[in-house]
């Protein structure tokens, strides 16, 4: 994402991630893998808390409430689904990740989220980036030697696990800062019929 300054001084802009998060036991297991990678390959980006990104974007903080209402209405109609994780993959030559074997339900959710993209767009230069190839990052922004040596090892390693995606999290931090993301909202998947959702929007 390109660095920028707010075109309207005094109005806050945030960076956002909408993610699926593994349950705590799996999270700790993956964190240990990420920590090992960070230590062996001097890769600080590996230490971030594991999650599966659906979309990332920047936008005015004053748009947040409207967006959260829209995300809540989308989540109400989503059925919780199982995510199978299997072994490792990579984006040459900068990222190593855990493969998502069950891509279709994640891609279906991303397609549904595209209906809210107007609420995620700052301007014509800063549009939301939807993740069409779901993956769970071990480390990104790798230097060539980190990628080559790391992939040589991890392409032969095995990993198998699964978790139920029953909600999504909206994470945020002030634009341009490198600190940790904070949780802005949680949206539970409720598998409600469309008529119920539509009715709730007019309550």
Short mmCIF file of C-alpha atoms in Angstrom, two decimals:
data_model
loop_
_atom_site.label_atom_id
_atom_site.label_comp_id
_atom_site.label_asym_id
_atom_site.label_seq_id
_atom_site.Cartn_x
_atom_site.Cartn_y
_atom_site.Cartn_z
CA UNK A 1 0.00 0.00 0.00
CA UNK A 2 1.38 3.40 -0.97
CA UNK A 3 2.34 5.80 1.83
CA UNK A 4 0.18 8.91 1.98
CA UNK A 5 -0.82 11.85 4.09
CA UNK A 6 -4.39 12.79 4.86
CA UNK A 7 -5.80 15.16 2.22
CA UNK A 8 -8.00 16.61 4.98
CA UNK A 9 -5.88 17.49 8.04
CA UNK A 10 -7.66 16.76 11.29
CA UNK A 11 -9.59 13.81 9.91
CA UNK A 12 -8.16 10.44 10.97
CA UNK A 13 -7.38 7.71 8.45
CA UNK A 14 -6.92 4.11 9.57
CA UNK A 15 -5.47 0.98 8.01
CA UNK A 16 -7.88 -1.94 8.30
CA UNK A 17 -7.68 -5.73 8.01
CA UNK A 18 -10.73 -7.96 7.93
CA UNK A 19 -9.60 -11.43 8.99
CA UNK A 20 -10.52 -14.94 10.07
CA UNK A 21 -8.66 -15.95 13.24
CA UNK A 22 -7.81 -19.54 14.28
CA UNK A 23 -8.83 -20.74 17.75
CA UNK A 24 -6.32 -20.14 20.54
CA UNK A 25 -4.65 -23.58 20.60
CA UNK A 26 -4.03 -23.49 16.85
CA UNK A 27 -2.95 -19.86 17.11
CA UNK A 28 -0.25 -20.81 19.64
CA UNK A 29 0.89 -23.72 17.46
CA UNK A 30 1.28 -21.44 14.42
CA UNK A 31 2.91 -18.70 16.51
CA UNK A 32 5.59 -21.22 17.50
CA UNK A 33 6.25 -21.96 13.81
CA UNK A 34 6.40 -18.24 13.03
CA UNK A 35 8.74 -17.62 15.95
CA UNK A 36 11.04 -20.41 14.78
CA UNK A 37 11.08 -18.95 11.26
CA UNK A 38 11.76 -15.45 12.59
CA UNK A 39 14.69 -16.73 14.65
CA UNK A 40 16.22 -18.97 11.97
CA UNK A 41 15.88 -16.49 9.09
CA UNK A 42 16.06 -13.14 10.92
CA UNK A 43 12.56 -12.27 9.68
CA UNK A 44 10.72 -9.94 12.11
CA UNK A 45 7.53 -9.93 10.01
CA UNK A 46 7.07 -13.59 10.95
CA UNK A 47 6.18 -12.63 14.53
CA UNK A 48 2.74 -11.15 13.77
CA UNK A 49 -0.27 -12.95 15.24
CA UNK A 50 -1.60 -15.54 12.75
CA UNK A 51 -4.75 -14.78 10.80
CA UNK A 52 -6.28 -15.33 7.38
CA UNK A 53 -6.81 -11.97 5.67
CA UNK A 54 -10.01 -11.43 3.66
CA UNK A 55 -9.47 -7.79 2.65
CA UNK A 56 -7.18 -4.90 3.57
CA UNK A 57 -7.91 -1.22 3.01
CA UNK A 58 -7.53 2.32 4.32
CA UNK A 59 -10.39 4.68 5.06
CA UNK A 60 -11.61 7.59 7.14
CA UNK A 61 -12.31 6.64 10.75
CA UNK A 62 -15.67 8.44 10.47
CA UNK A 63 -16.79 5.75 7.97
CA UNK A 64 -16.14 2.99 10.50
CA UNK A 65 -19.60 2.83 12.09
CA UNK A 66 -21.41 2.50 8.75
CA UNK A 67 -18.94 -0.16 7.63
CA UNK A 68 -19.38 -2.14 10.85
CA UNK A 69 -23.17 -2.11 10.41
CA UNK A 70 -22.74 -3.46 6.87
CA UNK A 71 -20.27 -6.16 7.99
CA UNK A 72 -22.68 -7.19 10.74
CA UNK A 73 -25.51 -7.63 8.23
CA UNK A 74 -23.23 -9.68 5.91
CA UNK A 75 -22.05 -11.89 8.80
CA UNK A 76 -25.64 -12.57 9.88
CA UNK A 77 -26.23 -14.49 6.65
CA UNK A 78 -22.97 -16.49 6.68
CA UNK A 79 -22.96 -20.13 7.80
CA UNK A 80 -19.92 -21.08 9.96
CA UNK A 81 -17.57 -23.22 7.89
CA UNK A 82 -14.55 -25.47 8.35
CA UNK A 83 -11.12 -24.35 7.15
CA UNK A 84 -8.60 -27.10 6.39
CA UNK A 85 -4.92 -26.18 6.54
CA UNK A 86 -2.44 -28.38 4.69
CA UNK A 87 1.35 -27.96 4.31
CA UNK A 88 3.10 -24.85 2.98
CA UNK A 89 3.07 -22.65 -0.10
CA UNK A 90 4.80 -19.47 -1.26
CA UNK A 91 4.52 -16.33 -3.34
CA UNK A 92 7.94 -16.03 -5.02
CA UNK A 93 10.03 -14.42 -3.87
CA UNK A 94 8.74 -12.70 -0.75
CA UNK A 95 6.15 -14.73 1.22
CA UNK A 96 5.87 -18.21 2.78
CA UNK A 97 2.49 -19.37 4.09
CA UNK A 98 0.37 -22.29 5.27
CA UNK A 99 -1.93 -23.54 2.50
CA UNK A 100 -5.69 -23.28 2.85
CA UNK A 101 -6.98 -26.53 1.34
CA UNK A 102 -10.66 -25.49 1.50
CA UNK A 103 -10.58 -22.30 -0.53
CA UNK A 104 -14.16 -22.13 -1.85
CA UNK A 105 -16.02 -21.07 1.32
CA UNK A 106 -13.42 -18.36 1.98
CA UNK A 107 -13.62 -17.13 -1.62
CA UNK A 108 -17.42 -17.10 -1.32
CA UNK A 109 -17.19 -14.89 1.77
CA UNK A 110 -14.75 -12.55 0.00
CA UNK A 111 -17.19 -12.28 -2.93
CA UNK A 112 -19.93 -11.30 -0.48
CA UNK A 113 -17.64 -8.68 1.12
CA UNK A 114 -17.09 -7.08 -2.28
CA UNK A 115 -20.66 -5.80 -2.04
CA UNK A 116 -19.43 -3.48 0.74
CA UNK A 117 -16.35 -2.19 -1.11
CA UNK A 118 -17.79 1.32 -1.48
CA UNK A 119 -17.50 1.63 2.33
CA UNK A 120 -13.84 0.51 2.19
CA UNK A 121 -12.61 2.92 -0.48
CA UNK A 122 -10.73 6.06 0.59
CA UNK A 123 -10.32 7.47 -2.92
CA UNK A 124 -9.44 6.34 -6.46
CA UNK A 125 -5.81 5.72 -5.46
CA UNK A 126 -6.66 3.76 -2.31
CA UNK A 127 -9.14 0.99 -3.06
CA UNK A 128 -9.69 -2.15 -0.96
CA UNK A 129 -7.51 -5.17 -1.75
CA UNK A 130 -9.53 -8.39 -1.63
CA UNK A 131 -7.57 -11.62 -1.08
CA UNK A 132 -8.69 -14.09 -3.76
CA UNK A 133 -6.09 -16.74 -2.85
CA UNK A 134 -6.69 -17.48 0.85
CA UNK A 135 -3.55 -18.31 2.83
CA UNK A 136 -2.19 -18.05 6.36
CA UNK A 137 1.11 -16.15 6.29
CA UNK A 138 4.20 -17.46 8.08
CA UNK A 139 6.39 -14.57 6.93
CA UNK A 140 6.22 -11.85 4.28
CA UNK A 141 8.47 -9.10 2.89
CA UNK A 142 11.32 -11.62 2.78
CA UNK A 143 14.67 -10.78 1.25
CA UNK A 144 15.80 -13.09 -1.57
CA UNK A 145 18.13 -15.14 0.68
CA UNK A 146 15.44 -15.47 3.38
CA UNK A 147 12.89 -16.66 0.85
CA UNK A 148 15.23 -19.07 -0.95
CA UNK A 149 16.60 -20.71 2.20
CA UNK A 150 13.26 -20.65 4.01
CA UNK A 151 11.34 -22.14 1.10
CA UNK A 152 14.00 -24.82 0.62
CA UNK A 153 13.16 -25.97 4.15
CA UNK A 154 9.41 -25.37 4.33
CA UNK A 155 8.55 -26.81 0.92
CA UNK A 156 9.45 -30.20 2.44
CA UNK A 157 7.76 -29.69 5.81
CA UNK A 158 4.26 -30.90 6.61
CA UNK A 159 1.44 -29.21 8.47
CA UNK A 160 -2.14 -30.34 8.98
CA UNK A 161 -4.88 -28.71 11.03
CA UNK A 162 -8.40 -27.28 10.82
CA UNK A 163 -10.63 -24.80 12.54
CA UNK A 164 -14.21 -23.58 12.34
CA UNK A 165 -14.58 -20.03 11.04
CA UNK A 166 -17.56 -18.76 13.06
CA UNK A 167 -16.78 -15.03 12.98
CA UNK A 168 -14.55 -12.41 11.37
CA UNK A 169 -12.55 -9.65 13.03
CA UNK A 170 -12.02 -6.07 11.87
CA UNK A 171 -8.53 -4.91 12.90
CA UNK A 172 -7.27 -1.34 12.65
CA UNK A 173 -4.32 0.95 13.33
CA UNK A 174 -3.63 4.61 12.46
CA UNK A 175 -2.50 4.94 8.84
CA UNK A 176 1.26 5.13 8.37
CA UNK A 177 2.08 3.65 11.79
CA UNK A 178 3.89 0.36 12.28
CA UNK A 179 2.33 -0.59 15.62
CA UNK A 180 0.08 -3.55 16.30
CA UNK A 181 -3.45 -3.70 14.98
CA UNK A 182 -6.28 -3.36 17.51
CA UNK A 183 -9.62 -5.18 17.29
CA UNK A 184 -12.31 -2.74 16.11
CA UNK A 185 -15.15 -5.26 15.88
CA UNK A 186 -16.16 -8.92 15.82
CA UNK A 187 -18.89 -10.20 13.51
CA UNK A 188 -20.41 -13.58 14.30
CA UNK A 189 -21.62 -15.84 11.49
CA UNK A 190 -25.27 -16.56 12.35
CA UNK A 191 -26.66 -18.47 9.34
CA UNK A 192 -29.88 -16.45 9.40
CA UNK A 193 -32.29 -16.42 6.44
CA UNK A 194 -32.21 -13.35 4.23
CA UNK A 195 -35.74 -12.31 5.27
CA UNK A 196 -34.67 -12.17 8.92
CA UNK A 197 -31.62 -10.06 8.06
CA UNK A 198 -33.65 -7.67 5.93
CA UNK A 199 -36.21 -7.31 8.70
CA UNK A 200 -33.53 -6.53 11.28
CA UNK A 201 -32.15 -3.73 9.10
CA UNK A 202 -35.41 -1.81 9.46
CA UNK A 203 -35.89 -2.32 13.20
#
